[in-house]
Coordinates of C-alpha atoms and ligand atoms in Angstrom, one line a residue:
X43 CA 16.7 -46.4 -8.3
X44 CA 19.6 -45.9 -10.1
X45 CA 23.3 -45.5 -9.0
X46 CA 24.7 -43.4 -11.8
X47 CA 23.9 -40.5 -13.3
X48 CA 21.2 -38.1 -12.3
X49 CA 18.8 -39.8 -10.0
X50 CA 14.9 -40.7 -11.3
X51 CA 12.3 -38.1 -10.2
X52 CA 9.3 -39.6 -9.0
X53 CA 5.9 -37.8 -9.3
X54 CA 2.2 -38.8 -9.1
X55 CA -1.0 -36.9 -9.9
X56 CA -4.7 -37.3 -9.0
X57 CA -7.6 -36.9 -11.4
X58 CA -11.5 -36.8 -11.2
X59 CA -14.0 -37.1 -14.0
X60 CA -18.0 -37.2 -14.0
X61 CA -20.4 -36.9 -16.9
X62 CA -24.1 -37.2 -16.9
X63 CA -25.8 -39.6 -19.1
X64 CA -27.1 -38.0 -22.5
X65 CA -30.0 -39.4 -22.8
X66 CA -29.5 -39.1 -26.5
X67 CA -30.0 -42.5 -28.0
X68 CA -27.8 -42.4 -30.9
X69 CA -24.6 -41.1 -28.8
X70 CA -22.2 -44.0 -27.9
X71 CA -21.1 -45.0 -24.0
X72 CA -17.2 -44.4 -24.7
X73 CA -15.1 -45.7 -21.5
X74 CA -11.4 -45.9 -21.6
X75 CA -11.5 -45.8 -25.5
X76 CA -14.1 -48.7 -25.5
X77 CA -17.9 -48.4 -26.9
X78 CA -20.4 -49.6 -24.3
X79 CA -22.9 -50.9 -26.8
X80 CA -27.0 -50.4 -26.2
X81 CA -26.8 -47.7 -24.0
X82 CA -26.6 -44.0 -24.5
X83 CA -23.7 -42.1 -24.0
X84 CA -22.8 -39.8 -21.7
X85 CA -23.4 -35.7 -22.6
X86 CA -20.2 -33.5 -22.8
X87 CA -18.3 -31.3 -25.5
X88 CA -15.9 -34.3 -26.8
X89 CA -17.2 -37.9 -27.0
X90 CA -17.3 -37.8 -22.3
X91 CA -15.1 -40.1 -22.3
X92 CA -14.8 -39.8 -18.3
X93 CA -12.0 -43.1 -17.8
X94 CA -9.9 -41.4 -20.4
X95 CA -10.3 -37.5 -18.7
X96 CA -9.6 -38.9 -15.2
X97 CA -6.6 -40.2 -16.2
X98 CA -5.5 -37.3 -18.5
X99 CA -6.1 -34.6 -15.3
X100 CA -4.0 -37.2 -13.0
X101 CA -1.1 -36.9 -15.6
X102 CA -1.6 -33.5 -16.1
X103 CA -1.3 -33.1 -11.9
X104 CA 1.7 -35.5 -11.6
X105 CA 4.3 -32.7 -13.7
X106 CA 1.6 -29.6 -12.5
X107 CA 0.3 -28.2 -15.9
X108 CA -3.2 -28.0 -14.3
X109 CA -5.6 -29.9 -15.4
X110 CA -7.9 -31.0 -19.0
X111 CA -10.3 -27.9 -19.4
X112 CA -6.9 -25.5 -19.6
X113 CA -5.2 -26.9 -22.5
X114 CA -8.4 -28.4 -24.1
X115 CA -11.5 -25.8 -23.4
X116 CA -14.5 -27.0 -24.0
X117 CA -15.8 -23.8 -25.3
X118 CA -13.5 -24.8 -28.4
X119 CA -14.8 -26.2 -31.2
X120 CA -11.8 -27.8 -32.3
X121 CA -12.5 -30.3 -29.5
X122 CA -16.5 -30.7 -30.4
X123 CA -17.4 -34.7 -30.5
X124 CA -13.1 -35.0 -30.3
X125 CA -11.8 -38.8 -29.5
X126 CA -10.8 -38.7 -25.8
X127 CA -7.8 -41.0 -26.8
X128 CA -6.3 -38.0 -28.7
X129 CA -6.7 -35.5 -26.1
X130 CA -5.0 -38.2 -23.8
X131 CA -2.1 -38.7 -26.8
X132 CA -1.8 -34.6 -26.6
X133 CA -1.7 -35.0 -22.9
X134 CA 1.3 -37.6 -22.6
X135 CA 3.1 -35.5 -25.3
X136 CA 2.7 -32.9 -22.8
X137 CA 4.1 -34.7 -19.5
X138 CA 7.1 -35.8 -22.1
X139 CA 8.0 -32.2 -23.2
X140 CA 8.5 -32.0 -19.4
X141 CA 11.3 -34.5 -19.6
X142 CA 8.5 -37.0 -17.4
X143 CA 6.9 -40.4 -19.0
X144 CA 4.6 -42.5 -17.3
X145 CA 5.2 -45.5 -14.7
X146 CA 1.5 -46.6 -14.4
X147 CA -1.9 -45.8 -13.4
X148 CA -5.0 -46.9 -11.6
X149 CA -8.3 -45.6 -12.6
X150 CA -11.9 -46.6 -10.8
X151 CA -14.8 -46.6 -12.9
X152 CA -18.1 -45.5 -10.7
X153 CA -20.8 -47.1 -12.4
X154 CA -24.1 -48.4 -11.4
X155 CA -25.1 -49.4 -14.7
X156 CA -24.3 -50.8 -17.5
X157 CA -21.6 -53.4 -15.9
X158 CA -18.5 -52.8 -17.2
X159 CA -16.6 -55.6 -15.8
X160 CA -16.0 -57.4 -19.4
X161 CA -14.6 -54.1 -20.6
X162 CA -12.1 -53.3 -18.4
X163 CA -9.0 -55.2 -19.4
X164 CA -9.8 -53.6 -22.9
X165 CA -10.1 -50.5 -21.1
X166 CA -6.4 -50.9 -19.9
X167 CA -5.0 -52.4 -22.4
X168 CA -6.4 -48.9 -25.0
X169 CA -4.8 -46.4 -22.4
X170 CA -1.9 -48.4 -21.7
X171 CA -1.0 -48.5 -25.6
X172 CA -1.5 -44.5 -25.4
X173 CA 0.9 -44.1 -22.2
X174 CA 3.0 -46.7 -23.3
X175 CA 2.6 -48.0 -19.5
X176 CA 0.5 -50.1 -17.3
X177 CA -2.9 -48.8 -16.8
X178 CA -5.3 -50.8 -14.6
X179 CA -9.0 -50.1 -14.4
X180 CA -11.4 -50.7 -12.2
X181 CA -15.3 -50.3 -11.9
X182 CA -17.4 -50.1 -8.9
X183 CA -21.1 -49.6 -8.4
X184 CA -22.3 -46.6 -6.3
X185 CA -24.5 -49.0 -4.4
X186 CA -27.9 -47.2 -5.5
X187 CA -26.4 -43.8 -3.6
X188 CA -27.0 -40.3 -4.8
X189 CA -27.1 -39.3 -8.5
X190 CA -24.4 -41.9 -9.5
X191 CA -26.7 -44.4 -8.0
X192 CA -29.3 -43.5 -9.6
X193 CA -28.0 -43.9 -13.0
X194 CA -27.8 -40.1 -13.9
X195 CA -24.1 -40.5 -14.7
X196 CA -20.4 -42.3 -14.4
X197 CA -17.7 -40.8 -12.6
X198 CA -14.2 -41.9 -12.6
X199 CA -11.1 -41.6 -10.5
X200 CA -7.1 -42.1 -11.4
X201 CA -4.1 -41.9 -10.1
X202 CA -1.1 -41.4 -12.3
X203 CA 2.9 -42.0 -11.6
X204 CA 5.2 -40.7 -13.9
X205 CA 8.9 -40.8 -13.9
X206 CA 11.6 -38.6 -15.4
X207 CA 15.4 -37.3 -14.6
X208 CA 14.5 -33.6 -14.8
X209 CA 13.9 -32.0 -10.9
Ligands
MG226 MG1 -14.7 -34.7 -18.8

């Protein structure tokens, strides 16, 4: 904390993201910026990029501008097959306009299959370079439970602390 001047603001945000799997063979697995290769991707409007939406809605919660779908929609085609990374790029230019940057973030991966365990420090290290702050990522099998257990899809949590001087 500092001593002089105006004092930091402190804020987190919570996101949640889950996409089912395509099925279409030629569509790439794209997690935290990283393609999965030799499996399908997952189906949605940009490239489903469900690491790099969590995280984007738990920014966009931290300094309350709602959440991905309202400044993104995916009824617009602008954002049709769009790289997650850029949305998340839009979203930190967002959180700076309101005077806030990022302190770090944490983000789950809930996977069954394929492992993701030798991606995820790439994972990190691709949103980290976006936020220009720490970004852990972590992956965790549903333990053969429900639809994420049975390999219809990935879903991902984050959580998101930003940090500005603006109340
Ligand atoms: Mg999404």
């Amino acid at each position: 904390m500092t001593v002089t001047g105006l004092p930091p603001v402190l804020r987190v945000g919570q996101g949640f993201d889950i996409h089912r799997f395509s099925g279409a063979p030629g569509r790439p697995l794209v997690l935290g910026g990283v393609i999965i290769d030799g499996v399908a991707g997952l189906a949605g409007h940009s490239d489903a990029d469900v690491v790099a939406h969590a995280l984007a809605d738990a920014l966009l919660g931290a300094v309350g501008l709602g959440d991905l779908g309202r400044h993104f929609p995916d009824t617009d085609p602008a954002w049709a097959g769009a790289d997650s990374l850029a949305l998340l790029a839009a979203v930190v230019s967002l959180v700076e306009g309101e005077g806030m940057q990022a302190v770090n973030a944490d983000c789950t991966v809930v996977c069954e299959r394929p492992r993701l365990a030798e991606h995820t420090q790439e994972m990190g290290l691709r949103l980290g370079a976006v936020l220009s702050a720490p970004v852990s990522v972590k992956a965790t099998r549903a333990e053969g439970l429900g639809a994420l257990g049975r390999v219809e899809g990935i879903a991902c949590l984050a959580v998101a602390l930003v940090a500005g001087t603006v109340p």
